[in-house]
Amino acid sequence: MRTQVGIIGAGPAGLLLSRLLHLQGIDTVVLENRSRDYVEARIRAGILEQHSVDTLTAAGVGDRLQREGLEHRGIHLQYPGTRATLDFPELCGRTVWVYGQTEVTKDLIRTQLDGGPPLLFEVSDVRPEDVDSDSPRIRFTDADGTEQVLECDAIAGTDGFHGASRPVVQAAGAGRVWERTYPYAWLGILADAAPATDELIYAWHPEGFALYSMRSPSVSRLYLQVDPGEEIGNWSDDRIWDNLERRFALEGWSVNTGTITEKSVLPMRSFVSAPMRRGRLFLAGDAAHIVPPTGAKGLNLAFADVTLLAQALVRLLQEKQSDLVDSYSDRALARVWRCTHFSWFMTSMLHRSGDEFDAELQLSQLRRIVESEPAARELAENYTGLPLEI
Ligand code: FAD
Ligand code: DHB
């Protein structure tokens, strides 16, 4: 088998990269080790920045997003006694959209399978090889158990945090890794309940952070800060609703309850691996970096990476110019660190550490954002997404 760009991983990063390259006349083959059903059912992110929405729309995969996505003009920031609203268009002229990662993934997969480039599910033993040469290849075993070789001009490692690509980049020995494990986790639920709020609520509470989000006018997505070692089995539905009710408590308002259809505990960490390239192997998305979810950045960062990478690969493969691939890692990492800082800032401001001094600093910071327009604008600009090139 031969293609121009071999793409490892059919998460949002790999699928969007394939689509962007296809639109520029570049051949790709996408290799995914899970099944289509598994990939489409993985519940994850829910917030799309303006640039993500614009990119999906321009790539012709935004029809359902435009119909079913919910445009949000702000967020509520809550701490005891106060629920304040940040108005994003007023502060920075941009908005965000609620549209589940599951739906983005389904839209991209459907478009790809409908006459787009090959997308192979349930492959195994995927190995990028000879990435320091101009003709790298990917060895893998296909779903029928047959060993295959995919000859490429370049390889994109979009195979997430546990994929096969990052170890190959790191094996060059010249790279660096930064890591932070946060002493918090999120218990996330999906519930058949109409959201009781117009905008997402980010709530600081003495018992821990809580986030009120949604997926549609009839489905709510809610999160509670819990300890990292927390067993989901210890959380009955009643216990979850009681905690949510307490942490979001506000005079005259209450959480809408309903059937919980999914619940899980998610660890929180930050990770950056540099460079995001070795020879003709380029990393993008969670394969190169992870952020804690509080700023809703992970999916958007993955989309920003592949937007830069697509431009760089088009220039390399069609115009035979290597300037954009040579600067890709530095340009992508500038944005990665900005988002890593914002995610750290939101996480540190909103989660209870148990330390009373920390708590007063957090409350002071929250009051500052609510009372000072420049402080609110700084949050709004980062939350709705900074320009692609920083
Ligand atoms: P992934 O989605 O991890 O995709 C990688 C793909 O590669 C997967 O399909 C995987 O099966 C495949 N793969 C792995 N190994 C191999 C291999 N060896 N061979 C072939 N294929 C392989 N981000 C936000 O922006 N906003 C949010 O609100 C948000 N909330 C989140 C909530 C949760 C619960 C979680 C877990 C994450 C959240 N994120 C959020 C982060 C976001 O989901 C990720 O950043 C995003 O999925 C990254 O996309 P990706 O394509 O880089 O990686
Ligand atoms: C969601 C997740 C987040 O991390 C966030 O900051 C906002 C919303 C969500 O899953 O809806």
PDB file of C-alpha atoms in Angstrom, residues 54-346:
ATOM      1  CA  ASP A  54     -15.108  27.659  11.636  1.00  0.00           C
ATOM      2  CA  THR A  55     -12.600  24.964  10.601  1.00  0.00           C
ATOM      3  CA  LEU A  56     -15.200  22.167  10.645  1.00  0.00           C
ATOM      4  CA  THR A  57     -17.665  24.319   8.711  1.00  0.00           C
ATOM      5  CA  ALA A  58     -15.097  25.341   6.080  1.00  0.00           C
ATOM      6  CA  ALA A  59     -14.115  21.670   5.733  1.00  0.00           C
ATOM      7  CA  GLY A  60     -17.721  20.780   4.850  1.00  0.00           C
ATOM      8  CA  VAL A  61     -18.402  18.804   8.034  1.00  0.00           C
ATOM      9  CA  GLY A  62     -20.324  21.486   9.920  1.00  0.00           C
ATOM     10  CA  ASP A  63     -23.903  21.013   8.663  1.00  0.00           C
ATOM     11  CA  ARG A  64     -25.217  19.059  11.659  1.00  0.00           C
ATOM     12  CA  LEU A  65     -23.099  21.180  14.019  1.00  0.00           C
ATOM     13  CA  GLN A  66     -24.787  24.310  12.624  1.00  0.00           C
ATOM     14  CA  ARG A  67     -28.241  22.671  13.011  1.00  0.00           C
ATOM     15  CA  GLU A  68     -27.890  20.883  16.345  1.00  0.00           C
ATOM     16  CA  GLY A  69     -24.976  22.631  18.088  1.00  0.00           C
ATOM     17  CA  LEU A  70     -25.826  25.149  20.792  1.00  0.00           C
ATOM     18  CA  GLU A  71     -24.056  28.483  20.513  1.00  0.00           C
ATOM     19  CA  HIS A  72     -23.108  29.863  23.936  1.00  0.00           C
ATOM     20  CA  ARG A  73     -22.421  33.518  24.568  1.00  0.00           C
ATOM     21  CA  GLY A  74     -20.798  33.139  27.986  1.00  0.00           C
ATOM     22  CA  ILE A  75     -20.365  31.188  31.199  1.00  0.00           C
ATOM     23  CA  HIS A  76     -21.538  31.612  34.762  1.00  0.00           C
ATOM     24  CA  LEU A  77     -18.855  31.777  37.448  1.00  0.00           C
ATOM     25  CA  GLN A  78     -20.180  30.831  40.863  1.00  0.00           C
ATOM     26  CA  TYR A  79     -18.896  31.029  44.434  1.00  0.00           C
ATOM     27  CA  PRO A  80     -20.982  31.066  47.614  1.00  0.00           C
ATOM     28  CA  GLY A  81     -23.634  33.765  47.332  1.00  0.00           C
ATOM     29  CA  THR A  82     -22.724  34.826  43.791  1.00  0.00           C
ATOM     30  CA  ARG A  83     -23.457  33.563  40.285  1.00  0.00           C
ATOM     31  CA  ALA A  84     -22.006  36.033  37.796  1.00  0.00           C
ATOM     32  CA  THR A  85     -22.152  35.915  34.014  1.00  0.00           C
ATOM     33  CA  LEU A  86     -19.260  36.599  31.656  1.00  0.00           C
ATOM     34  CA  ASP A  87     -20.610  37.839  28.321  1.00  0.00           C
ATOM     35  CA  PHE A  88     -18.127  36.632  25.711  1.00  0.00           C
ATOM     36  CA  PRO A  89     -19.275  38.684  22.671  1.00  0.00           C
ATOM     37  CA  GLU A  90     -19.171  41.825  24.808  1.00  0.00           C
ATOM     38  CA  LEU A  91     -15.740  40.980  26.231  1.00  0.00           C
ATOM     39  CA  CYS A  92     -13.971  39.648  23.162  1.00  0.00           C
ATOM     40  CA  GLY A  93     -16.372  39.382  20.227  1.00  0.00           C
ATOM     41  CA  ARG A  94     -16.376  35.571  20.099  1.00  0.00           C
ATOM     42  CA  THR A  95     -18.605  32.703  21.265  1.00  0.00           C
ATOM     43  CA  VAL A  96     -18.253  28.938  21.884  1.00  0.00           C
ATOM     44  CA  TRP A  97     -20.461  26.011  20.874  1.00  0.00           C
ATOM     45  CA  VAL A  98     -21.753  23.019  22.804  1.00  0.00           C
ATOM     46  CA  TYR A  99     -21.510  20.005  20.482  1.00  0.00           C
ATOM     47  CA  GLY A 100     -20.268  16.650  21.794  1.00  0.00           C
ATOM     48  CA  GLN A 101     -16.981  15.165  20.641  1.00  0.00           C
ATOM     49  CA  THR A 102     -18.980  11.994  19.892  1.00  0.00           C
ATOM     50  CA  GLU A 103     -21.013  13.963  17.331  1.00  0.00           C
ATOM     51  CA  VAL A 104     -17.938  15.638  15.772  1.00  0.00           C
ATOM     52  CA  THR A 105     -16.361  12.188  15.422  1.00  0.00           C
ATOM     53  CA  LYS A 106     -19.500  10.675  13.863  1.00  0.00           C
ATOM     54  CA  ASP A 107     -19.732  13.537  11.340  1.00  0.00           C
ATOM     55  CA  LEU A 108     -16.063  13.182  10.345  1.00  0.00           C
ATOM     56  CA  ILE A 109     -16.255   9.367  10.050  1.00  0.00           C
ATOM     57  CA  ARG A 110     -19.453   9.475   7.975  1.00  0.00           C
ATOM     58  CA  THR A 111     -17.926  12.011   5.567  1.00  0.00           C
ATOM     59  CA  GLN A 112     -14.733   9.979   5.269  1.00  0.00           C
ATOM     60  CA  LEU A 113     -16.484   6.658   4.631  1.00  0.00           C
ATOM     61  CA  ASP A 114     -18.755   8.347   2.075  1.00  0.00           C
ATOM     62  CA  GLY A 115     -16.196   8.434  -0.741  1.00  0.00           C
ATOM     63  CA  GLY A 116     -13.309   9.914   1.246  1.00  0.00           C
ATOM     64  CA  PRO A 117      -9.842   8.432   1.744  1.00  0.00           C
ATOM     65  CA  PRO A 118      -9.416   4.944   3.292  1.00  0.00           C
ATOM     66  CA  LEU A 119     -10.125   4.629   7.017  1.00  0.00           C
ATOM     67  CA  LEU A 120      -9.219   1.203   8.438  1.00  0.00           C
ATOM     68  CA  PHE A 121     -10.632   0.211  11.826  1.00  0.00           C
ATOM     69  CA  GLU A 122      -9.440  -2.570  14.154  1.00  0.00           C
ATOM     70  CA  VAL A 123      -5.860  -2.641  12.914  1.00  0.00           C
ATOM     71  CA  SER A 124      -3.179  -3.756  15.388  1.00  0.00           C
ATOM     72  CA  ASP A 125       0.556  -3.705  16.012  1.00  0.00           C
ATOM     73  CA  VAL A 126       1.005  -0.327  14.297  1.00  0.00           C
ATOM     74  CA  ARG A 127       4.693   0.665  13.919  1.00  0.00           C
ATOM     75  CA  PRO A 128       6.049   3.810  12.223  1.00  0.00           C
ATOM     76  CA  GLU A 129       9.443   3.034  10.680  1.00  0.00           C
ATOM     77  CA  ASP A 130      12.318   4.871   8.966  1.00  0.00           C
ATOM     78  CA  VAL A 131      10.893   8.220  10.010  1.00  0.00           C
ATOM     79  CA  ASP A 132      14.279   9.943   9.623  1.00  0.00           C
ATOM     80  CA  SER A 133      14.187   9.240   5.870  1.00  0.00           C
ATOM     81  CA  ASP A 134      12.021  10.895   3.177  1.00  0.00           C
ATOM     82  CA  SER A 135      10.144   7.644   2.630  1.00  0.00           C
ATOM     83  CA  PRO A 136       8.908   6.391   6.000  1.00  0.00           C
ATOM     84  CA  ARG A 137       6.478   3.518   6.317  1.00  0.00           C
ATOM     85  CA  ILE A 138       3.914   2.138   8.740  1.00  0.00           C
ATOM     86  CA  ARG A 139       3.750  -1.585   9.436  1.00  0.00           C
ATOM     87  CA  PHE A 140       0.490  -2.892  10.867  1.00  0.00           C
ATOM     88  CA  THR A 141      -1.812  -5.892  10.976  1.00  0.00           C
ATOM     89  CA  ASP A 142      -5.219  -5.335   9.383  1.00  0.00           C
ATOM     90  CA  ALA A 143      -8.596  -6.401  10.803  1.00  0.00           C
ATOM     91  CA  ASP A 144      -8.317  -9.767   8.958  1.00  0.00           C
ATOM     92  CA  GLY A 145      -4.978 -10.512  10.617  1.00  0.00           C
ATOM     93  CA  THR A 146      -2.876  -9.832   7.498  1.00  0.00           C
ATOM     94  CA  GLU A 147       0.405  -7.956   7.928  1.00  0.00           C
ATOM     95  CA  GLN A 148       0.536  -4.799   5.809  1.00  0.00           C
ATOM     96  CA  VAL A 149       3.098  -2.148   4.923  1.00  0.00           C
ATOM     97  CA  LEU A 150       1.973   1.392   4.144  1.00  0.00           C
ATOM     98  CA  GLU A 151       4.652   3.394   2.311  1.00  0.00           C
ATOM     99  CA  CYS A 152       4.321   7.148   2.929  1.00  0.00           C
ATOM    100  CA  ASP A 153       5.879  10.550   2.276  1.00  0.00           C
ATOM    101  CA  ALA A 154       5.012  11.623   5.835  1.00  0.00           C
ATOM    102  CA  ILE A 155       3.314  10.168   8.903  1.00  0.00           C
ATOM    103  CA  ALA A 156       0.972  11.910  11.336  1.00  0.00           C
ATOM    104  CA  GLY A 157       0.932  10.512  14.868  1.00  0.00           C
ATOM    105  CA  THR A 158      -2.588  11.402  16.023  1.00  0.00           C
ATOM    106  CA  ASP A 159      -2.955   8.310  18.184  1.00  0.00           C
ATOM    107  CA  GLY A 160      -3.586   9.926  21.549  1.00  0.00           C
ATOM    108  CA  PHE A 161      -1.704   9.686  24.810  1.00  0.00           C
ATOM    109  CA  HIS A 162      -1.230   5.888  24.748  1.00  0.00           C
ATOM    110  CA  GLY A 163      -0.398   5.590  21.047  1.00  0.00           C
ATOM    111  CA  ALA A 164       2.613   4.198  19.191  1.00  0.00           C
ATOM    112  CA  SER A 165       3.905   7.465  17.693  1.00  0.00           C
ATOM    113  CA  ARG A 166       5.219   9.494  20.636  1.00  0.00           C
ATOM    114  CA  PRO A 167       7.664   6.757  21.779  1.00  0.00           C
ATOM    115  CA  VAL A 168       9.221   6.836  18.272  1.00  0.00           C
ATOM    116  CA  VAL A 169       9.715  10.624  18.467  1.00  0.00           C
ATOM    117  CA  GLN A 170      11.096  10.375  22.001  1.00  0.00           C
ATOM    118  CA  ALA A 171      13.460   7.538  21.044  1.00  0.00           C
ATOM    119  CA  ALA A 172      15.512  10.124  19.090  1.00  0.00           C
ATOM    120  CA  GLY A 173      16.695  11.224  22.544  1.00  0.00           C
ATOM    121  CA  ALA A 174      16.721  14.984  21.938  1.00  0.00           C
ATOM    122  CA  GLY A 175      13.277  15.682  23.344  1.00  0.00           C
ATOM    123  CA  ARG A 176      11.815  16.773  26.633  1.00  0.00           C
ATOM    124  CA  VAL A 177       8.717  15.994  28.631  1.00  0.00           C
ATOM    125  CA  TRP A 178       6.914  18.116  31.236  1.00  0.00           C
ATOM    126  CA  GLU A 179       4.281  16.605  33.475  1.00  0.00           C
ATOM    127  CA  ARG A 180       1.932  17.660  36.271  1.00  0.00           C
ATOM    128  CA  THR A 181      -0.460  15.302  38.027  1.00  0.00           C
ATOM    129  CA  TYR A 182      -3.217  17.243  39.769  1.00  0.00           C
ATOM    130  CA  PRO A 183      -4.450  15.956  43.142  1.00  0.00           C
ATOM    131  CA  TYR A 184      -8.052  16.046  41.845  1.00  0.00           C
ATOM    132  CA  ALA A 185     -10.320  13.970  39.639  1.00  0.00           C
ATOM    133  CA  TRP A 186     -13.726  14.620  38.073  1.00  0.00           C
ATOM    134  CA  LEU A 187     -16.749  12.415  38.486  1.00  0.00           C
ATOM    135  CA  GLY A 188     -18.682  12.999  35.251  1.00  0.00           C
ATOM    136  CA  ILE A 189     -22.289  12.073  34.529  1.00  0.00           C
ATOM    137  CA  LEU A 190     -24.573  12.245  31.536  1.00  0.00           C
ATOM    138  CA  ALA A 191     -28.252  12.562  32.460  1.00  0.00           C
ATOM    139  CA  ASP A 192     -31.560  12.622  30.619  1.00  0.00           C
ATOM    140  CA  ALA A 193     -32.524  15.955  32.141  1.00  0.00           C
ATOM    141  CA  ALA A 194     -33.125  19.350  30.579  1.00  0.00           C
ATOM    142  CA  PRO A 195     -30.291  21.700  31.627  1.00  0.00           C
ATOM    143  CA  ALA A 196     -31.504  24.035  34.390  1.00  0.00           C
ATOM    144  CA  THR A 197     -29.164  26.750  33.154  1.00  0.00           C
ATOM    145  CA  ASP A 198     -28.765  28.781  29.979  1.00  0.00           C
ATOM    146  CA  GLU A 199     -24.943  28.877  30.195  1.00  0.00           C
ATOM    147  CA  LEU A 200     -22.378  26.480  31.675  1.00  0.00           C
ATOM    148  CA  ILE A 201     -21.778  27.011  35.403  1.00  0.00           C
ATOM    149  CA  TYR A 202     -18.232  26.765  36.798  1.00  0.00           C
ATOM    150  CA  ALA A 203     -18.786  26.610  40.573  1.00  0.00           C
ATOM    151  CA  TRP A 204     -16.280  27.016  43.398  1.00  0.00           C
ATOM    152  CA  HIS A 205     -17.603  25.426  46.589  1.00  0.00           C
ATOM    153  CA  PRO A 206     -16.034  24.613  49.995  1.00  0.00           C
ATOM    154  CA  GLU A 207     -16.692  20.908  49.263  1.00  0.00           C
ATOM    155  CA  GLY A 208     -15.086  21.073  45.823  1.00  0.00           C
ATOM    156  CA  PHE A 209     -15.569  22.247  42.250  1.00  0.00           C
ATOM    157  CA  ALA A 210     -18.673  21.454  40.195  1.00  0.00           C
ATOM    158  CA  LEU A 211     -19.408  22.058  36.503  1.00  0.00           C
ATOM    159  CA  TYR A 212     -22.863  22.190  34.925  1.00  0.00           C
ATOM    160  CA  SER A 213     -22.677  21.508  31.192  1.00  0.00           C
ATOM    161  CA  MET A 214     -24.998  19.990  28.618  1.00  0.00           C
ATOM    162  CA  ARG A 215     -25.192  18.133  25.326  1.00  0.00           C
ATOM    163  CA  SER A 216     -28.647  19.131  24.068  1.00  0.00           C
ATOM    164  CA  PRO A 217     -31.876  20.770  25.313  1.00  0.00           C
ATOM    165  CA  SER A 218     -32.761  17.425  26.975  1.00  0.00           C
ATOM    166  CA  VAL A 219     -29.366  16.063  28.070  1.00  0.00           C
ATOM    167  CA  SER A 220     -27.178  17.458  30.866  1.00  0.00           C
ATOM    168  CA  ARG A 221     -23.484  16.762  31.454  1.00  0.00           C
ATOM    169  CA  LEU A 222     -22.300  17.439  34.995  1.00  0.00           C
ATOM    170  CA  TYR A 223     -19.020  17.059  36.838  1.00  0.00           C
ATOM    171  CA  LEU A 224     -18.003  16.959  40.524  1.00  0.00           C
ATOM    172  CA  GLN A 225     -14.494  17.313  41.918  1.00  0.00           C
ATOM    173  CA  VAL A 226     -13.589  14.077  43.765  1.00  0.00           C
ATOM    174  CA  ASP A 227     -10.374  12.529  45.074  1.00  0.00           C
ATOM    175  CA  PRO A 228      -8.252  10.793  42.399  1.00  0.00           C
ATOM    176  CA  GLY A 229      -8.605   7.368  44.007  1.00  0.00           C
ATOM    177  CA  GLU A 230     -12.418   7.620  44.231  1.00  0.00           C
ATOM    178  CA  GLU A 231     -14.339   4.462  43.232  1.00  0.00           C
ATOM    179  CA  ILE A 232     -17.350   5.137  41.025  1.00  0.00           C
ATOM    180  CA  GLY A 233     -19.124   2.295  42.856  1.00  0.00           C
ATOM    181  CA  ASN A 234     -19.207   4.471  45.985  1.00  0.00           C
ATOM    182  CA  TRP A 235     -21.360   7.053  44.218  1.00  0.00           C
ATOM    183  CA  SER A 236     -25.039   6.159  44.063  1.00  0.00           C
ATOM    184  CA  ASP A 237     -27.189   8.350  41.826  1.00  0.00           C
ATOM    185  CA  ASP A 238     -28.768   9.933  44.917  1.00  0.00           C
ATOM    186  CA  ARG A 239     -25.360  10.782  46.360  1.00  0.00           C
ATOM    187  CA  ILE A 240     -24.326  12.417  43.077  1.00  0.00           C
ATOM    188  CA  TRP A 241     -27.498  14.546  42.842  1.00  0.00           C
ATOM    189  CA  ASP A 242     -27.229  15.556  46.537  1.00  0.00           C
ATOM    190  CA  ASN A 243     -23.660  16.741  45.995  1.00  0.00           C
ATOM    191  CA  LEU A 244     -24.534  18.601  42.801  1.00  0.00           C
ATOM    192  CA  GLU A 245     -27.489  20.289  44.515  1.00  0.00           C
ATOM    193  CA  ARG A 246     -25.270  21.472  47.393  1.00  0.00           C
ATOM    194  CA  ARG A 247     -22.374  22.699  45.269  1.00  0.00           C
ATOM    195  CA  PHE A 248     -24.594  24.639  42.838  1.00  0.00           C
ATOM    196  CA  ALA A 249     -26.936  25.913  45.593  1.00  0.00           C
ATOM    197  CA  LEU A 250     -28.420  29.328  44.868  1.00  0.00           C
ATOM    198  CA  GLU A 251     -31.540  30.926  46.355  1.00  0.00           C
ATOM    199  CA  GLY A 252     -34.613  30.109  44.240  1.00  0.00           C
ATOM    200  CA  TRP A 253     -32.810  27.791  41.783  1.00  0.00           C
ATOM    201  CA  SER A 254     -32.192  24.048  41.645  1.00  0.00           C
ATOM    202  CA  VAL A 255     -30.518  21.387  39.500  1.00  0.00           C
ATOM    203  CA  ASN A 256     -32.800  19.406  37.139  1.00  0.00           C
ATOM    204  CA  THR A 257     -32.460  15.706  37.921  1.00  0.00           C
ATOM    205  CA  GLY A 258     -33.141  12.764  35.583  1.00  0.00           C
ATOM    206  CA  THR A 259     -31.936   9.279  34.674  1.00  0.00           C
ATOM    207  CA  ILE A 260     -28.145   9.008  34.771  1.00  0.00           C
ATOM    208  CA  THR A 261     -27.056   7.187  31.591  1.00  0.00           C
ATOM    209  CA  GLU A 262     -23.278   7.275  32.116  1.00  0.00           C
ATOM    210  CA  LYS A 263     -20.940   7.924  35.028  1.00  0.00           C
ATOM    211  CA  SER A 264     -17.176   7.669  35.427  1.00  0.00           C
ATOM    212  CA  VAL A 265     -14.183   9.108  37.292  1.00  0.00           C
ATOM    213  CA  LEU A 266     -11.581  10.970  35.221  1.00  0.00           C
ATOM    214  CA  PRO A 267      -8.042  11.671  36.409  1.00  0.00           C
ATOM    215  CA  MET A 268      -6.555  15.127  35.793  1.00  0.00           C
ATOM    216  CA  ARG A 269      -3.072  15.746  34.515  1.00  0.00           C
ATOM    217  CA  SER A 270      -1.028  17.940  32.249  1.00  0.00           C
ATOM    218  CA  PHE A 271       1.639  16.647  29.908  1.00  0.00           C
ATOM    219  CA  VAL A 272       3.708  18.221  27.129  1.00  0.00           C
ATOM    220  CA  SER A 273       6.207  16.385  24.942  1.00  0.00           C
ATOM    221  CA  ALA A 274       8.583  18.363  22.703  1.00  0.00           C
ATOM    222  CA  PRO A 275       9.468  18.434  19.899  1.00  0.00           C
ATOM    223  CA  MET A 276       6.276  17.418  18.115  1.00  0.00           C
ATOM    224  CA  ARG A 277       8.289  16.044  15.209  1.00  0.00           C
ATOM    225  CA  ARG A 278      10.993  13.571  14.336  1.00  0.00           C
ATOM    226  CA  GLY A 279      11.999  13.650  10.661  1.00  0.00           C
ATOM    227  CA  ARG A 280       8.851  12.826   8.669  1.00  0.00           C
ATOM    228  CA  LEU A 281       6.775  11.815  11.729  1.00  0.00           C
ATOM    229  CA  PHE A 282       4.623  14.646  13.133  1.00  0.00           C
ATOM    230  CA  LEU A 283       2.674  14.470  16.403  1.00  0.00           C
ATOM    231  CA  ALA A 284      -0.640  16.273  16.892  1.00  0.00           C
ATOM    232  CA  GLY A 285      -3.326  16.363  19.599  1.00  0.00           C
ATOM    233  CA  ASP A 286      -3.255  14.193  22.716  1.00  0.00           C
ATOM    234  CA  ALA A 287      -0.296  12.226  21.272  1.00  0.00           C
ATOM    235  CA  ALA A 288       1.871  15.237  22.163  1.00  0.00           C
ATOM    236  CA  HIS A 289       0.027  16.939  25.026  1.00  0.00           C
ATOM    237  CA  ILE A 290      -2.741  16.563  27.589  1.00  0.00           C
ATOM    238  CA  VAL A 291      -4.397  19.352  29.569  1.00  0.00           C
ATOM    239  CA  PRO A 292      -6.715  19.049  32.575  1.00  0.00           C
ATOM    240  CA  PRO A 293     -10.291  19.506  31.333  1.00  0.00           C
ATOM    241  CA  THR A 294     -11.245  22.640  33.312  1.00  0.00           C
ATOM    242  CA  GLY A 295     -10.589  25.072  30.439  1.00  0.00           C
ATOM    243  CA  ALA A 296     -12.232  22.820  27.786  1.00  0.00           C
ATOM    244  CA  LYS A 297      -9.070  23.005  25.678  1.00  0.00           C
ATOM    245  CA  GLY A 298      -7.976  19.453  24.715  1.00  0.00           C
ATOM    246  CA  LEU A 299     -10.146  18.887  21.649  1.00  0.00           C
ATOM    247  CA  ASN A 300      -9.682  22.459  20.436  1.00  0.00           C
ATOM    248  CA  LEU A 301      -5.922  22.186  20.788  1.00  0.00           C
ATOM    249  CA  ALA A 302      -5.963  18.961  18.757  1.00  0.00           C
ATOM    250  CA  PHE A 303      -7.893  20.785  15.997  1.00  0.00           C
ATOM    251  CA  ALA A 304      -5.479  23.744  16.098  1.00  0.00           C
ATOM    252  CA  ASP A 305      -2.473  21.392  15.755  1.00  0.00           C
ATOM    253  CA  VAL A 306      -3.843  19.619  12.699  1.00  0.00           C
ATOM    254  CA  THR A 307      -4.867  22.884  11.051  1.00  0.00           C
ATOM    255  CA  LEU A 308      -1.222  24.011  11.270  1.00  0.00           C
ATOM    256  CA  LEU A 309       0.019  20.562  10.289  1.00  0.00           C
ATOM    257  CA  ALA A 310      -2.235  20.341   7.227  1.00  0.00           C
ATOM    258  CA  GLN A 311      -0.912  23.671   5.910  1.00  0.00           C
ATOM    259  CA  ALA A 312       2.675  22.540   6.534  1.00  0.00           C
ATOM    260  CA  LEU A 313       2.199  19.170   4.805  1.00  0.00           C
ATOM    261  CA  VAL A 314       0.504  20.748   1.775  1.00  0.00           C
ATOM    262  CA  ARG A 315       3.492  23.070   1.429  1.00  0.00           C
ATOM    263  CA  LEU A 316       5.941  20.188   1.792  1.00  0.00           C
ATOM    264  CA  LEU A 317       4.248  17.739  -0.534  1.00  0.00           C
ATOM    265  CA  GLN A 318       2.862  20.062  -3.204  1.00  0.00           C
ATOM    266  CA  GLU A 319       5.290  22.998  -3.207  1.00  0.00           C
ATOM    267  CA  LYS A 320       8.334  20.976  -2.039  1.00  0.00           C
ATOM    268  CA  GLN A 321       9.070  23.652   0.601  1.00  0.00           C
ATOM    269  CA  SER A 322      10.023  22.504   4.100  1.00  0.00           C
ATOM    270  CA  ASP A 323       9.750  25.863   5.937  1.00  0.00           C
ATOM    271  CA  LEU A 324       6.331  25.189   7.482  1.00  0.00           C
ATOM    272  CA  VAL A 325       7.081  21.616   8.579  1.00  0.00           C
ATOM    273  CA  ASP A 326      10.373  22.875  10.043  1.00  0.00           C
ATOM    274  CA  SER A 327       8.572  25.486  12.153  1.00  0.00           C
ATOM    275  CA  TYR A 328       5.493  23.311  12.895  1.00  0.00           C
ATOM    276  CA  SER A 329       6.609  22.053  16.304  1.00  0.00           C
ATOM    277  CA  ASP A 330       7.592  25.489  17.652  1.00  0.00           C
ATOM    278  CA  ARG A 331       4.434  27.154  16.346  1.00  0.00           C
ATOM    279  CA  ALA A 332       2.169  24.412  17.710  1.00  0.00           C
ATOM    280  CA  LEU A 333       3.955  24.383  21.080  1.00  0.00           C
ATOM    281  CA  ALA A 334       3.472  28.147  21.552  1.00  0.00           C
ATOM    282  CA  ARG A 335      -0.283  27.528  21.524  1.00  0.00           C
ATOM    283  CA  VAL A 336       0.031  24.327  23.557  1.00  0.00           C
ATOM    284  CA  TRP A 337       1.768  26.192  26.400  1.00  0.00           C
ATOM    285  CA  ARG A 338      -0.766  29.047  26.291  1.00  0.00           C
ATOM    286  CA  CYS A 339      -3.596  26.499  26.645  1.00  0.00           C
ATOM    287  CA  THR A 340      -1.637  24.530  29.248  1.00  0.00           C
ATOM    288  CA  HIS A 341      -1.327  27.715  31.296  1.00  0.00           C
ATOM    289  CA  PHE A 342      -5.004  28.602  30.907  1.00  0.00           C
ATOM    290  CA  SER A 343      -6.062  25.069  31.877  1.00  0.00           C
ATOM    291  CA  TRP A 344      -3.751  25.223  34.921  1.00  0.00           C
ATOM    292  CA  PHE A 345      -5.164  28.655  35.827  1.00  0.00           C
ATOM    293  CA  MET A 346      -8.804  27.502  35.660  1.00  0.00           C
TER     294      MET A 346
END
